[in-house]
Amino acid sequence: MSPELDPTIDPLLWSAIKRRRLLRLRYREKERIVEPHDYGIHHGIAKLFTYQVAGESSQKLPNWRWMETDLISDVQMLDQTFPGGRVTKSGKHQRWDKLFIRVNGVDDPK
């Protein structure tokens, strides 16, 4: 059985990733500003893999953050764009059960 995708959030995540646009959202009761990089199913749960650049956090920013989509609310796509993919510490992509969409790299013409 696959997880349910929120019909109000799902199209915004796709659009923001395709257009390389920052998102302002609430996650675990904290407002955050993130670059959305990957969206898919990870360990059976719909998740967004982001690079958080501003907002509230218990960790030093900027930093990578997993977000379970059913805990995301108040999503707003911002006018500000970001250049595309970033290098992770490991230099590897995350492993997904099913990857819906990934942001294009900086040099990717798409």
PDB file of C-alpha atoms in Angstrom:
ATOM      1  CA  MET A   1       0.000   0.000   0.000  1.00  0.00           C
ATOM      2  CA  SER A   2       1.463   3.348  -1.008  1.00  0.00           C
ATOM      3  CA  PRO A   3       1.223   6.458   1.181  1.00  0.00           C
ATOM      4  CA  GLU A   4      -1.453   9.057   0.506  1.00  0.00           C
ATOM      5  CA  LEU A   5      -0.194  12.282  -1.049  1.00  0.00           C
ATOM      6  CA  ASP A   6      -1.801  15.546   0.056  1.00  0.00           C
ATOM      7  CA  PRO A   7      -3.534  17.009  -3.030  1.00  0.00           C
ATOM      8  CA  THR A   8      -2.975  20.577  -1.792  1.00  0.00           C
ATOM      9  CA  ILE A   9       0.762  20.195  -1.153  1.00  0.00           C
ATOM     10  CA  ASP A  10       1.798  17.694  -3.850  1.00  0.00           C
ATOM     11  CA  PRO A  11       1.440  20.078  -6.874  1.00  0.00           C
ATOM     12  CA  LEU A  12       3.296  22.859  -5.029  1.00  0.00           C
ATOM     13  CA  LEU A  13       6.243  20.570  -4.296  1.00  0.00           C
ATOM     14  CA  TRP A  14       6.448  19.446  -7.941  1.00  0.00           C
ATOM     15  CA  SER A  15       6.237  23.026  -9.211  1.00  0.00           C
ATOM     16  CA  ALA A  16       8.819  24.411  -6.769  1.00  0.00           C
ATOM     17  CA  ILE A  17      11.314  21.661  -7.644  1.00  0.00           C
ATOM     18  CA  LYS A  18      10.805  22.093 -11.395  1.00  0.00           C
ATOM     19  CA  ARG A  19      11.127  25.871 -11.143  1.00  0.00           C
ATOM     20  CA  ARG A  20      13.915  25.856  -8.498  1.00  0.00           C
ATOM     21  CA  ARG A  21      11.898  28.101  -6.204  1.00  0.00           C
ATOM     22  CA  LEU A  22      12.277  28.411  -2.440  1.00  0.00           C
ATOM     23  CA  LEU A  23       9.416  27.324  -0.206  1.00  0.00           C
ATOM     24  CA  ARG A  24       8.216  28.862   3.041  1.00  0.00           C
ATOM     25  CA  LEU A  25       6.440  26.215   5.107  1.00  0.00           C
ATOM     26  CA  ARG A  26       5.676  24.959   8.585  1.00  0.00           C
ATOM     27  CA  TYR A  27       7.237  21.669   9.656  1.00  0.00           C
ATOM     28  CA  ARG A  28       6.959  20.322  13.183  1.00  0.00           C
ATOM     29  CA  GLU A  29       5.485  23.656  14.343  1.00  0.00           C
ATOM     30  CA  LYS A  30       8.431  25.701  13.022  1.00  0.00           C
ATOM     31  CA  GLU A  31       8.466  28.068  10.065  1.00  0.00           C
ATOM     32  CA  ARG A  32      11.242  27.226   7.636  1.00  0.00           C
ATOM     33  CA  ILE A  33      12.579  28.470   4.304  1.00  0.00           C
ATOM     34  CA  VAL A  34      13.899  25.620   2.182  1.00  0.00           C
ATOM     35  CA  GLU A  35      15.270  24.671  -1.194  1.00  0.00           C
ATOM     36  CA  PRO A  36      13.244  21.598  -2.224  1.00  0.00           C
ATOM     37  CA  HIS A  37      15.627  19.074  -3.802  1.00  0.00           C
ATOM     38  CA  ASP A  38      14.049  15.590  -3.844  1.00  0.00           C
ATOM     39  CA  TYR A  39      10.476  14.392  -3.405  1.00  0.00           C
ATOM     40  CA  GLY A  40       9.389  10.784  -3.181  1.00  0.00           C
ATOM     41  CA  ILE A  41       8.778   7.746  -1.020  1.00  0.00           C
ATOM     42  CA  HIS A  42      11.559   6.945   1.477  1.00  0.00           C
ATOM     43  CA  HIS A  43      11.178   3.912   3.779  1.00  0.00           C
ATOM     44  CA  GLY A  44       7.470   3.783   2.887  1.00  0.00           C
ATOM     45  CA  ILE A  45       6.779   7.425   3.806  1.00  0.00           C
ATOM     46  CA  ALA A  46       6.228  10.387   1.449  1.00  0.00           C
ATOM     47  CA  LYS A  47       9.097  12.810   2.125  1.00  0.00           C
ATOM     48  CA  LEU A  48      10.715  15.970   0.860  1.00  0.00           C
ATOM     49  CA  PHE A  49      14.518  16.256   1.047  1.00  0.00           C
ATOM     50  CA  THR A  50      15.418  19.922   1.473  1.00  0.00           C
ATOM     51  CA  TYR A  51      18.265  22.291   2.112  1.00  0.00           C
ATOM     52  CA  GLN A  52      16.986  24.623   4.834  1.00  0.00           C
ATOM     53  CA  VAL A  53      18.420  28.112   4.408  1.00  0.00           C
ATOM     54  CA  ALA A  54      16.431  30.168   6.940  1.00  0.00           C
ATOM     55  CA  GLY A  55      13.705  30.057   9.567  1.00  0.00           C
ATOM     56  CA  GLU A  56      13.496  28.146  12.816  1.00  0.00           C
ATOM     57  CA  SER A  57      15.639  25.089  13.450  1.00  0.00           C
ATOM     58  CA  SER A  58      17.200  23.157  16.299  1.00  0.00           C
ATOM     59  CA  GLN A  59      20.294  22.694  14.093  1.00  0.00           C
ATOM     60  CA  LYS A  60      22.807  25.139  12.642  1.00  0.00           C
ATOM     61  CA  LEU A  61      21.664  26.593   9.303  1.00  0.00           C
ATOM     62  CA  PRO A  62      21.960  26.139   6.429  1.00  0.00           C
ATOM     63  CA  ASN A  63      21.557  22.371   6.620  1.00  0.00           C
ATOM     64  CA  TRP A  64      19.988  19.344   4.915  1.00  0.00           C
ATOM     65  CA  ARG A  65      16.640  18.218   6.306  1.00  0.00           C
ATOM     66  CA  TRP A  66      14.215  15.347   5.670  1.00  0.00           C
ATOM     67  CA  MET A  67      10.540  16.336   5.938  1.00  0.00           C
ATOM     68  CA  GLU A  68       7.629  13.926   6.094  1.00  0.00           C
ATOM     69  CA  THR A  69       5.040  15.503   3.834  1.00  0.00           C
ATOM     70  CA  ASP A  70       2.118  14.740   6.157  1.00  0.00           C
ATOM     71  CA  LEU A  71       3.784  17.017   8.761  1.00  0.00           C
ATOM     72  CA  ILE A  72       4.170  19.937   6.312  1.00  0.00           C
ATOM     73  CA  SER A  73       1.611  22.750   6.318  1.00  0.00           C
ATOM     74  CA  ASP A  74       1.169  26.376   5.208  1.00  0.00           C
ATOM     75  CA  VAL A  75       3.275  25.869   2.072  1.00  0.00           C
ATOM     76  CA  GLN A  76       4.012  28.977   0.025  1.00  0.00           C
ATOM     77  CA  MET A  77       6.203  29.083  -3.081  1.00  0.00           C
ATOM     78  CA  LEU A  78       8.441  32.161  -2.980  1.00  0.00           C
ATOM     79  CA  ASP A  79       9.665  34.253  -5.919  1.00  0.00           C
ATOM     80  CA  GLN A  80      13.288  33.595  -4.926  1.00  0.00           C
ATOM     81  CA  THR A  81      15.042  30.879  -6.914  1.00  0.00           C
ATOM     82  CA  PHE A  82      18.066  28.706  -6.129  1.00  0.00           C
ATOM     83  CA  PRO A  83      20.716  27.421  -8.552  1.00  0.00           C
ATOM     84  CA  GLY A  84      19.820  23.718  -8.426  1.00  0.00           C
ATOM     85  CA  GLY A  85      21.467  20.628  -7.015  1.00  0.00           C
ATOM     86  CA  ARG A  86      24.004  20.845  -4.209  1.00  0.00           C
ATOM     87  CA  VAL A  87      26.807  18.507  -3.225  1.00  0.00           C
ATOM     88  CA  THR A  88      26.096  16.497  -0.081  1.00  0.00           C
ATOM     89  CA  LYS A  89      28.799  15.650   2.456  1.00  0.00           C
ATOM     90  CA  SER A  90      28.888  12.048   1.224  1.00  0.00           C
ATOM     91  CA  GLY A  91      28.774  13.142  -2.422  1.00  0.00           C
ATOM     92  CA  LYS A  92      25.954  10.642  -2.984  1.00  0.00           C
ATOM     93  CA  HIS A  93      22.234  10.977  -3.598  1.00  0.00           C
ATOM     94  CA  GLN A  94      19.737   9.634  -1.082  1.00  0.00           C
ATOM     95  CA  ARG A  95      18.233   6.201  -1.740  1.00  0.00           C
ATOM     96  CA  TRP A  96      14.502   6.288  -2.389  1.00  0.00           C
ATOM     97  CA  ASP A  97      11.834   3.580  -2.598  1.00  0.00           C
ATOM     98  CA  LYS A  98      10.356   5.727  -5.364  1.00  0.00           C
ATOM     99  CA  LEU A  99      11.694   9.114  -6.440  1.00  0.00           C
ATOM    100  CA  PHE A 100       9.007  11.357  -7.963  1.00  0.00           C
ATOM    101  CA  ILE A 101      11.174  14.321  -8.881  1.00  0.00           C
ATOM    102  CA  ARG A 102      14.687  15.681  -8.254  1.00  0.00           C
ATOM    103  CA  VAL A 103      15.876  19.237  -8.822  1.00  0.00           C
ATOM    104  CA  ASN A 104      18.058  19.641 -11.898  1.00  0.00           C
ATOM    105  CA  GLY A 105      21.747  20.333 -11.375  1.00  0.00           C
ATOM    106  CA  VAL A 106      23.264  23.761 -11.853  1.00  0.00           C
ATOM    107  CA  ASP A 107      24.557  22.851 -15.322  1.00  0.00           C
ATOM    108  CA  ASP A 108      21.471  20.886 -16.373  1.00  0.00           C
ATOM    109  CA  PRO A 109      19.684  22.844 -19.128  1.00  0.00           C
ATOM    110  CA  LYS A 110      16.208  21.436 -18.347  1.00  0.00           C
TER     111      LYS A 110
END
